[in-house]
GROMACS .gro file of C-alpha atoms in nm:
model
  415
    1MET     CA    1  -2.806   3.646  12.252
    2ASP     CA    2  -3.174   3.763  12.218
    3PRO     CA    3  -3.180   4.067  11.947
    4SER     CA    4  -3.523   4.126  12.007
    5PRO     CA    5  -3.562   4.531  12.106
    6GLY     CA    6  -3.727   4.349  12.397
    7ALA     CA    7  -3.402   4.177  12.482
    8ALA     CA    8  -3.212   4.452  12.396
    9ALA     CA    9  -3.382   4.670  12.691
   10ARG     CA   10  -3.292   4.463  12.981
   11GLN     CA   11  -2.908   4.469  12.860
   12GLU     CA   12  -2.867   4.758  12.883
   13ILE     CA   13  -3.092   4.802  13.253
   14LEU     CA   14  -2.874   4.556  13.379
   15ALA     CA   15  -2.547   4.767  13.238
   16ARG     CA   16  -2.664   4.997  13.442
   17THR     CA   17  -2.712   4.814  13.715
   18THR     CA   18  -2.346   4.718  13.648
   19ARG     CA   19  -2.240   5.066  13.701
   20GLU     CA   20  -2.393   5.219  13.911
   21GLY     CA   21  -2.459   4.996  14.127
   22ARG     CA   22  -2.211   4.807  14.438
   23ASN     CA   23  -2.161   4.531  14.334
   24ALA     CA   24  -2.079   4.222  14.499
   25LEU     CA   25  -2.017   3.833  14.487
   26VAL     CA   26  -2.116   3.589  14.675
   27LEU     CA   27  -1.913   3.245  14.647
   28SER     CA   28  -2.059   2.923  14.790
   29GLY     CA   29  -1.887   2.658  14.927
   30GLY     CA   30  -1.895   2.255  14.703
   31GLY     CA   31  -1.464   2.157  14.693
   32ALA     CA   32  -1.381   2.030  14.388
   33HIS     CA   33  -1.692   2.200  14.227
   34GLY     CA   34  -1.547   2.551  14.344
   35ALA     CA   35  -1.353   2.527  14.010
   36TYR     CA   36  -1.706   2.584  13.896
   37GLU     CA   37  -1.759   2.959  14.051
   38VAL     CA   38  -1.391   2.982  13.894
   39GLY     CA   39  -1.542   2.973  13.573
   40ILE     CA   40  -1.870   3.176  13.591
   41VAL     CA   41  -1.623   3.468  13.725
   42LYS     CA   42  -1.408   3.491  13.451
   43ALA     CA   43  -1.724   3.542  13.245
   44LEU     CA   44  -1.858   3.775  13.446
   45PHE     CA   45  -1.510   4.007  13.504
   46ALA     CA   46  -1.409   3.921  13.055
   47GLY     CA   47  -1.792   4.149  13.043
   48ALA     CA   48  -1.902   3.794  12.847
   49SER     CA   49  -2.185   3.709  12.984
   50PRO     CA   50  -2.538   3.926  12.938
   51ALA     CA   51  -2.609   3.911  13.337
   52THR     CA   52  -2.390   4.215  13.368
   53GLY     CA   53  -2.481   4.367  13.009
   54GLY     CA   54  -2.150   4.326  12.800
   55VAL     CA   55  -1.999   4.507  13.160
   56PRO     CA   56  -1.711   4.363  13.308
   57LEU     CA   57  -1.752   4.373  13.650
   58ALA     CA   58  -1.542   4.543  13.894
   59PRO     CA   59  -1.718   4.370  14.287
   60ARG     CA   60  -1.619   4.568  14.542
   61VAL     CA   61  -1.742   4.335  14.789
   62PHE     CA   62  -1.669   3.970  14.798
   63SER     CA   63  -1.871   3.729  15.040
   64GLY     CA   64  -1.784   3.358  15.075
   65THR     CA   65  -1.803   2.970  15.236
   66SER     CA   66  -1.563   2.702  15.241
   67VAL     CA   67  -1.360   2.632  14.915
   68GLY     CA   68  -1.599   3.005  14.828
   69SER     CA   69  -1.393   3.128  15.095
   70TYR     CA   70  -1.104   3.118  14.948
   71ASN     CA   71  -1.190   3.229  14.573
   72ALA     CA   72  -1.361   3.521  14.712
   73ALA     CA   73  -1.015   3.618  14.936
   74PHE     CA   74  -0.783   3.566  14.678
   75LEU     CA   75  -1.016   3.759  14.397
   76ALA     CA   76  -1.038   4.033  14.658
   77GLN     CA   77  -0.620   4.069  14.700
   78SER     CA   78  -0.689   4.178  14.329
   79ALA     CA   79  -0.989   4.398  14.302
   80GLY     CA   80  -0.870   4.676  14.126
   81GLU     CA   81  -0.604   4.596  13.950
   82ALA     CA   82  -0.632   4.463  13.595
   83GLY     CA   83  -0.864   4.169  13.514
   84GLY     CA   84  -0.942   4.195  13.932
   85GLY     CA   85  -0.717   3.838  13.931
   86ALA     CA   86  -0.993   3.610  13.798
   87LEU     CA   87  -0.764   3.453  13.522
   88TRP     CA   88  -0.504   3.406  13.784
   89LEU     CA   89  -0.707   3.215  13.989
   90GLU     CA   90  -0.763   3.000  13.683
   91GLU     CA   91  -0.438   2.882  13.690
   92ILE     CA   92  -0.392   2.830  14.005
   93TRP     CA   93  -0.693   2.594  13.940
   94ARG     CA   94  -0.566   2.462  13.664
   95ARG     CA   95  -0.176   2.395  13.791
   96ARG     CA   96  -0.223   2.395  14.207
   97VAL     CA   97  -0.573   2.301  14.316
   98ALA     CA   98  -0.577   2.085  14.057
   99ASN     CA   99  -0.432   1.700  14.029
  100THR     CA  100  -0.199   1.674  13.740
  101LEU     CA  101   0.003   1.392  13.587
  102THR     CA  102   0.281   1.724  13.660
  103SER     CA  103   0.173   1.704  14.022
  104CYS     CA  104   0.196   1.458  14.345
  105GLY     CA  105  -0.167   1.502  14.429
  106ASN     CA  106  -0.432   1.750  14.505
  107GLY     CA  107  -0.368   2.113  14.607
  108VAL     CA  108  -0.635   2.030  14.878
  109TYR     CA  109  -0.520   1.729  15.126
  110ARG     CA  110  -0.321   1.459  15.088
  111VAL     CA  111  -0.474   1.107  15.192
  112ARG     CA  112  -0.190   0.956  15.466
  113ALA     CA  113  -0.039   0.636  15.416
  114ASP     CA  114  -0.204   0.611  15.042
  115PRO     CA  115   0.084   0.378  14.877
  116ARG     CA  116  -0.001   0.563  14.512
  117ARG     CA  117   0.235   0.825  14.605
  118TRP     CA  118   0.484   0.548  14.486
  119LEU     CA  119   0.363   0.522  14.134
  120GLU     CA  120   0.280   0.880  14.029
  121PRO     CA  121   0.506   1.061  13.832
  122GLY     CA  122   0.471   1.410  14.022
  123CYS     CA  123   0.576   1.232  14.328
  124LEU     CA  124   0.861   1.053  14.231
  125ALA     CA  125   0.985   1.352  14.049
  126HIS     CA  126   1.003   1.500  14.454
  127PRO     CA  127   1.105   1.171  14.595
  128VAL     CA  128   1.246   1.368  14.915
  129ASP     CA  129   0.921   1.529  14.920
  130ASN     CA  130   0.780   1.210  14.888
  131VAL     CA  131   1.000   1.040  15.177
  132LEU     CA  132   0.851   1.338  15.424
  133ALA     CA  133   0.494   1.292  15.338
  134THR     CA  134   0.600   0.904  15.454
  135VAL     CA  135   0.748   0.968  15.786
  136ASP     CA  136   0.520   1.211  15.877
  137ASP     CA  137   0.253   1.011  15.833
  138ALA     CA  138   0.384   0.671  15.964
  139LEU     CA  139   0.447   0.879  16.317
  140PHE     CA  140   0.135   1.011  16.275
  141TRP     CA  141  -0.019   0.676  16.299
  142ALA     CA  142   0.212   0.643  16.564
  143ARG     CA  143   0.056   0.928  16.777
  144TYR     CA  144  -0.276   0.840  16.690
  145GLY     CA  145  -0.269   0.450  16.779
  146LEU     CA  146  -0.144   0.539  17.082
  147VAL     CA  147  -0.365   0.818  17.230
  148ARG     CA  148  -0.754   0.633  17.072
  149GLY     CA  149  -0.528   0.278  17.230
  150LEU     CA  150  -0.484   0.437  17.543
  151ASN     CA  151  -0.809   0.569  17.554
  152PHE     CA  152  -0.973   0.282  17.488
  153LEU     CA  153  -0.852   0.096  17.791
  154THR     CA  154  -0.885   0.385  18.005
  155SER     CA  155  -1.214   0.526  17.969
  156ASP     CA  156  -1.552   0.465  18.124
  157GLU     CA  157  -1.770   0.481  17.856
  158PRO     CA  158  -1.959   0.134  17.756
  159PHE     CA  159  -1.750  -0.043  17.527
  160ALA     CA  160  -1.918   0.057  17.237
  161VAL     CA  161  -1.855   0.347  17.255
  162ARG     CA  162  -1.520   0.323  17.347
  163THR     CA  163  -1.511   0.077  17.048
  164ALA     CA  164  -1.646   0.352  16.795
  165GLU     CA  165  -1.359   0.627  16.945
  166LEU     CA  166  -1.158   0.443  16.793
  167PHE     CA  167  -1.227   0.531  16.464
  168ASP     CA  168  -1.175   0.866  16.236
  169LEU     CA  169  -1.234   0.929  15.944
  170GLY     CA  170  -1.074   1.272  15.922
  171ALA     CA  171  -0.716   1.091  16.051
  172PHE     CA  172  -0.731   0.933  15.708
  173PHE     CA  173  -0.639   1.309  15.546
  174SER     CA  174  -0.342   1.549  15.578
  175GLU     CA  175  -0.451   1.986  15.506
  176ALA     CA  176  -0.128   2.019  15.484
  177PRO     CA  177  -0.157   2.038  15.081
  178LEU     CA  178  -0.468   2.328  15.153
  179LEU     CA  179  -0.256   2.534  15.417
  180GLU     CA  180   0.035   2.555  15.259
  181LEU     CA  181  -0.218   2.654  14.943
  182ILE     CA  182  -0.399   2.916  15.155
  183GLU     CA  183  -0.042   3.065  15.282
  184GLU     CA  184   0.194   3.076  14.950
  185THR     CA  185  -0.134   3.276  14.771
  186ILE     CA  186  -0.303   3.432  14.969
  187ASP     CA  187  -0.131   3.786  15.106
  188LEU     CA  188  -0.278   4.011  15.387
  189ARG     CA  189  -0.125   4.324  15.244
  190ARG     CA  190  -0.251   4.281  14.975
  191LEU     CA  191  -0.561   4.220  15.069
  192ALA     CA  192  -0.558   4.505  15.361
  193ALA     CA  193  -0.474   4.783  15.032
  194ALA     CA  194  -0.717   4.632  14.812
  195PRO     CA  195  -1.023   4.838  14.764
  196ALA     CA  196  -1.297   4.556  14.834
  197GLU     CA  197  -1.461   4.390  15.112
  198LEU     CA  198  -1.407   4.069  15.175
  199GLU     CA  199  -1.673   3.850  15.432
  200VAL     CA  200  -1.596   3.459  15.525
  201ALA     CA  201  -1.880   3.297  15.679
  202ALA     CA  202  -1.750   2.984  15.977
  203THR     CA  203  -1.997   2.796  16.198
  204ASN     CA  204  -1.883   2.773  16.565
  205TRP     CA  205  -1.803   2.409  16.627
  206HIS     CA  206  -1.940   2.465  17.054
  207THR     CA  207  -2.233   2.661  16.972
  208GLY     CA  208  -2.311   2.574  16.609
  209LEU     CA  209  -2.381   2.951  16.522
  210ALA     CA  210  -2.216   3.177  16.273
  211ARG     CA  211  -1.955   3.327  16.254
  212VAL     CA  212  -1.838   3.602  15.953
  213PHE     CA  213  -1.522   3.725  15.941
  214GLY     CA  214  -1.485   4.082  15.771
  215LYS     CA  215  -1.243   4.239  15.594
  216ALA     CA  216  -1.095   4.406  15.925
  217ASP     CA  217  -1.099   4.115  16.117
  218ILE     CA  218  -0.874   3.881  15.911
  219VAL     CA  219  -0.560   4.111  15.826
  220SER     CA  220  -0.552   4.269  16.166
  221GLY     CA  221  -0.628   4.007  16.369
  222VAL     CA  222  -0.719   3.647  16.285
  223GLY     CA  223  -0.560   3.626  16.050
  224LEU     CA  224  -0.599   3.319  15.730
  225ALA     CA  225  -0.704   3.063  16.001
  226ALA     CA  226  -1.055   3.235  15.898
  227ILE     CA  227  -1.057   3.114  15.569
  228GLN     CA  228  -0.872   2.736  15.654
  229ALA     CA  229  -1.205   2.786  15.908
  230SER     CA  230  -1.469   2.835  15.674
  231THR     CA  231  -1.239   2.544  15.474
  232ALA     CA  232  -1.274   2.258  15.721
  233ILE     CA  233  -1.471   2.017  15.667
  234PRO     CA  234  -1.620   1.838  15.947
  235GLY     CA  235  -1.455   1.493  15.924
  236ILE     CA  236  -1.266   1.587  15.680
  237PHE     CA  237  -1.021   1.821  15.889
  238PRO     CA  238  -0.971   1.931  16.193
  239PRO     CA  239  -1.122   2.236  16.392
  240VAL     CA  240  -0.941   2.523  16.372
  241PRO     CA  241  -0.882   2.739  16.699
  242ILE     CA  242  -1.005   3.110  16.693
  243ASP     CA  243  -1.011   3.320  17.007
  244GLY     CA  244  -0.988   3.027  17.210
  245ALA     CA  245  -1.298   2.865  17.039
  246PRO     CA  246  -1.331   2.558  16.727
  247TYR     CA  247  -1.458   2.678  16.363
  248VAL     CA  248  -1.508   2.449  16.080
  249ASP     CA  249  -1.713   2.517  15.757
  250GLY     CA  250  -1.943   2.822  15.745
  251GLY     CA  251  -2.153   2.553  15.536
  252LEU     CA  252  -2.305   2.414  15.788
  253GLN     CA  253  -2.481   2.723  15.868
  254MET     CA  254  -2.496   2.969  15.615
  255ASN     CA  255  -2.346   2.764  15.315
  256THR     CA  256  -2.387   3.082  15.080
  257PRO     CA  257  -2.326   3.399  15.292
  258ILE     CA  258  -2.573   3.637  15.056
  259LYS     CA  259  -2.683   3.873  15.388
  260PRO     CA  260  -2.348   3.939  15.480
  261ALA     CA  261  -2.302   4.124  15.154
  262ILE     CA  262  -2.607   4.287  15.201
  263ASP     CA  263  -2.508   4.396  15.511
  264ALA     CA  264  -2.176   4.503  15.377
  265GLY     CA  265  -2.327   4.762  15.112
  266ALA     CA  266  -2.431   4.563  14.869
  267ASP     CA  267  -2.725   4.629  14.622
  268VAL     CA  268  -2.601   4.351  14.341
  269LEU     CA  269  -2.535   4.067  14.419
  270HIS     CA  270  -2.388   3.787  14.215
  271VAL     CA  271  -2.460   3.477  14.381
  272ILE     CA  272  -2.316   3.154  14.245
  273TYR     CA  273  -2.413   2.821  14.403
  274LEU     CA  274  -2.308   2.499  14.369
  275ASP     CA  275  -2.456   2.303  14.599
  276PRO     CA  276  -2.666   2.038  14.382
  277VAL     CA  277  -3.070   2.064  14.339
  278VAL     CA  278  -3.223   1.783  14.548
  279ALA     CA  279  -3.446   1.618  14.317
  280SER     CA  280  -3.154   1.601  14.149
  281ILE     CA  281  -2.932   1.368  14.318
  282PRO     CA  282  -2.944   0.972  14.226
  283PHE     CA  283  -3.008   0.784  14.555
  284PRO     CA  284  -2.704   0.507  14.531
  285ASP     CA  285  -2.787   0.082  14.463
  286LEU     CA  286  -2.790   0.013  14.795
  287PRO     CA  287  -2.842   0.244  15.105
  288ASN     CA  288  -2.494   0.445  15.256
  289THR     CA  289  -2.389   0.683  15.597
  290VAL     CA  290  -2.205   0.834  15.366
  291ASP     CA  291  -2.480   0.934  15.108
  292ALA     CA  292  -2.719   1.060  15.326
  293LEU     CA  293  -2.568   1.314  15.534
  294TYR     CA  294  -2.501   1.381  15.167
  295ARG     CA  295  -2.853   1.509  15.108
  296VAL     CA  296  -2.931   1.575  15.473
  297TYR     CA  297  -2.623   1.830  15.418
  298VAL     CA  298  -2.786   1.947  15.082
  299ILE     CA  299  -3.135   1.980  15.210
  300VAL     CA  300  -3.061   2.214  15.480
  301ILE     CA  301  -2.844   2.467  15.299
  302ALA     CA  302  -3.067   2.461  15.038
  303ASN     CA  303  -3.310   2.596  15.305
  304ASN     CA  304  -3.131   2.850  15.448
  305THR     CA  305  -3.018   3.014  15.079
  306ASN     CA  306  -3.375   3.065  15.022
  307ASN     CA  307  -3.473   3.196  15.318
  308ASP     CA  308  -3.227   3.454  15.215
  309ILE     CA  309  -3.359   3.504  14.856
  310VAL     CA  310  -3.744   3.529  14.972
  311MET     CA  311  -3.611   3.804  15.271
  312ALA     CA  312  -3.424   3.988  14.960
  313GLN     CA  313  -3.795   3.961  14.712
  314LEU     CA  314  -3.954   4.101  15.070
  315VAL     CA  315  -3.710   4.434  15.083
  316ASN     CA  316  -3.765   4.484  14.757
  317GLU     CA  317  -4.157   4.466  14.813
  318ASP     CA  318  -4.203   4.658  15.083
  319ARG     CA  319  -3.998   4.941  14.944
  320GLU     CA  320  -4.260   4.987  14.634
  321LEU     CA  321  -4.529   4.942  14.840
  322VAL     CA  322  -4.438   5.179  15.098
  323LYS     CA  323  -4.359   5.416  14.690
  324ARG     CA  324  -4.706   5.332  14.585
  325LEU     CA  325  -4.859   5.416  14.926
  326ARG     CA  326  -4.718   5.729  14.930
  327GLY     CA  327  -4.789   5.855  14.605
  328ALA     CA  328  -5.164   5.750  14.619
  329GLY     CA  329  -5.189   5.922  14.997
  330ALA     CA  330  -5.266   5.610  15.121
  331ASP     CA  331  -5.203   5.489  15.530
  332LEU     CA  332  -4.861   5.391  15.582
  333GLY     CA  333  -4.980   5.229  15.925
  334LEU     CA  334  -4.947   4.891  15.802
  335ARG     CA  335  -4.689   4.629  15.936
  336ARG     CA  336  -4.469   4.591  15.644
  337VAL     CA  337  -4.422   4.947  15.604
  338ARG     CA  338  -4.382   5.034  15.970
  339ARG     CA  339  -4.081   4.775  15.935
  340VAL     CA  340  -3.937   4.974  15.660
  341LEU     CA  341  -4.002   5.349  15.786
  342GLU     CA  342  -3.812   5.270  16.112
  343HIS     CA  343  -3.538   5.176  15.900
  344GLU     CA  344  -3.589   5.502  15.747
  345ARG     CA  345  -3.591   5.695  16.030
  346LEU     CA  346  -3.289   5.531  16.183
  347GLY     CA  347  -3.116   5.621  15.867
  348GLU     CA  348  -3.017   5.268  15.721
  349ALA     CA  349  -3.308   5.254  15.484
  350TYR     CA  350  -3.407   4.996  15.252
  351ARG     CA  351  -3.182   4.919  14.917
  352PRO     CA  352  -3.347   4.773  14.601
  353LEU     CA  353  -3.173   4.456  14.536
  354VAL     CA  354  -3.033   4.252  14.224
  355ILE     CA  355  -2.953   3.998  14.254
  356HIS     CA  356  -2.875   3.694  13.953
  357ARG     CA  357  -2.833   3.357  14.024
  358TYR     CA  358  -2.600   3.146  13.848
  359ARG     CA  359  -2.600   2.725  13.933
  360PRO     CA  360  -2.456   2.421  13.724
  361LYS     CA  361  -2.742   2.384  13.411
  362THR     CA  362  -2.555   2.004  13.418
  363PRO     CA  363  -2.509   1.850  13.649
  364LEU     CA  364  -2.098   1.866  13.805
  365GLY     CA  365  -1.990   1.501  13.815
  366SER     CA  366  -2.204   1.234  13.990
  367GLU     CA  367  -2.371   1.479  14.188
  368GLY     CA  368  -2.277   1.264  14.528
  369ALA     CA  369  -2.070   1.351  14.797
  370GLY     CA  370  -1.742   1.208  14.657
  371SER     CA  371  -1.752   1.436  14.363
  372MET     CA  372  -1.642   1.758  14.592
  373LEU     CA  373  -1.309   1.539  14.725
  374ASP     CA  374  -1.207   1.467  14.353
  375PHE     CA  375  -1.008   1.759  14.183
  376ARG     CA  376  -0.864   1.547  13.896
  377ALA     CA  377  -0.775   1.768  13.654
  378GLU     CA  378  -0.989   1.681  13.338
  379ARG     CA  379  -1.284   1.704  13.631
  380ILE     CA  380  -1.114   2.022  13.737
  381ASP     CA  381  -1.037   2.178  13.362
  382ALA     CA  382  -1.482   2.043  13.243
  383PHE     CA  383  -1.575   2.278  13.527
  384ILE     CA  384  -1.395   2.590  13.473
  385ASP     CA  385  -1.558   2.532  13.083
  386GLN     CA  386  -1.826   2.414  13.278
  387GLY     CA  387  -1.950   2.745  13.518
  388TYR     CA  388  -1.791   3.015  13.209
  389ALA     CA  389  -2.066   2.832  12.978
  390ASP     CA  390  -2.361   2.873  13.169
  391ALA     CA  391  -2.215   3.201  13.273
  392LEU     CA  392  -2.270   3.284  12.895
  393ALA     CA  393  -2.575   3.182  12.807
  394HIS     CA  394  -2.679   3.308  13.168
  395ASP     CA  395  -3.065   3.469  13.137
  396CYS     CA  396  -3.270   3.643  13.428
  397GLY     CA  397  -3.625   3.457  13.368
  398ASP     CA  398  -3.417   3.098  13.365
  399SER     CA  399  -3.239   3.155  13.682
  400GLN     CA  400  -3.535   3.404  13.845
  401CYS     CA  401  -3.344   3.718  13.909
  402VAL     CA  402  -3.434   3.905  14.216
  403LEU     CA  403  -3.503   4.290  14.073
  404PRO     CA  404  -3.665   4.547  14.265
  405PRO     CA  405  -4.012   4.551  14.038
  406ASP     CA  406  -4.015   4.900  13.867
  407LEU     CA  407  -3.687   4.750  13.674
  408ALA     CA  408  -3.831   4.382  13.650
  409GLU     CA  409  -4.111   4.593  13.449
  410ARG     CA  410  -3.925   4.715  13.284
  411ALA     CA  411  -3.645   4.453  13.175
  412GLY     CA  412  -4.020   4.274  13.073
  413LEU     CA  413  -3.912   4.005  13.367
  414PRO     CA  414  -4.142   3.829  13.618
  415GLN     CA  415  -4.241   3.985  13.937
   0.00000   0.00000   0.00000
């Protein structure tokens, strides 16, 4: 850590914002890369990161999408407890989510009719479960073949369309391990009693619109289906029905749900990105559909996130502009100024926002689409350790933190 006087002043400013602000943790989606979030959280909750000025972070708002929604829900239910649940979450990822030598696959998905199940020590240690899974897979494929075959024979669609409808990549994946993980580790009663807000983003598969499920929605009506929907990767897991509509992964519209955290009253946000920098995604030697779709997906979610960051910066700048114009007795008729004044009149005055941004300093895995589905224990361990190390090395200048202009000036950071 930089021992200079300027760095010391910056740390004191960050410590004060941590102690006095309403802190939020914003967790994005990214499959297995969600382990990186665990490492960041572990450092923040321990007060080991310069981002909080050495003060242990105790968020009162949690916002998440996809795997980030699971991490956010687990931490939200642990708010107010010693350690905030960070170490328990790490244990779950290392021992339950990861594919270890003693487990039968990973804790997120199972490949149906995978012959390797009869070779892995963890599966052989539970022969009854292995047989039941094999029988379940056989029944699934029988139903799948019957339904798809009948559709092929009876449909009025052109031959090419009927042929395409025979194939569904998602049929090879069972979401049973993930559903079991959510049901066994997320306690709605604990969540309801915890002193924290939770915002979970999902996408309506019919309309394509994002929907944010708040804590009240989850504990009193929708239940765990909100988290299951947010983690339902299209093409891999089936949509989850909620209120008569199918919902899937919130990452399609809101992979890094910053605005819901602000709407929930947060003014100091710690935002963890899992999507790679687009330029760092390698081009495959042979072009293929999966890698092309992955690049499109990353470009779209990066654009949405950048828009949220720009809006937060504008809020800070507009507040500062009004303050200076008032101090100088100048005209307050500018459109930007009128927007700020209107919010004040409605009792919804803009709050100064502080946003800390965390992103892997080195690529997570191969940065390809397959990397997000790789839950091998060694990969999960490496992601957690990398997140922890990056949090210890966090620097607001390098990561382009968002601060109100007056705070940025006092902290010696670019505005």
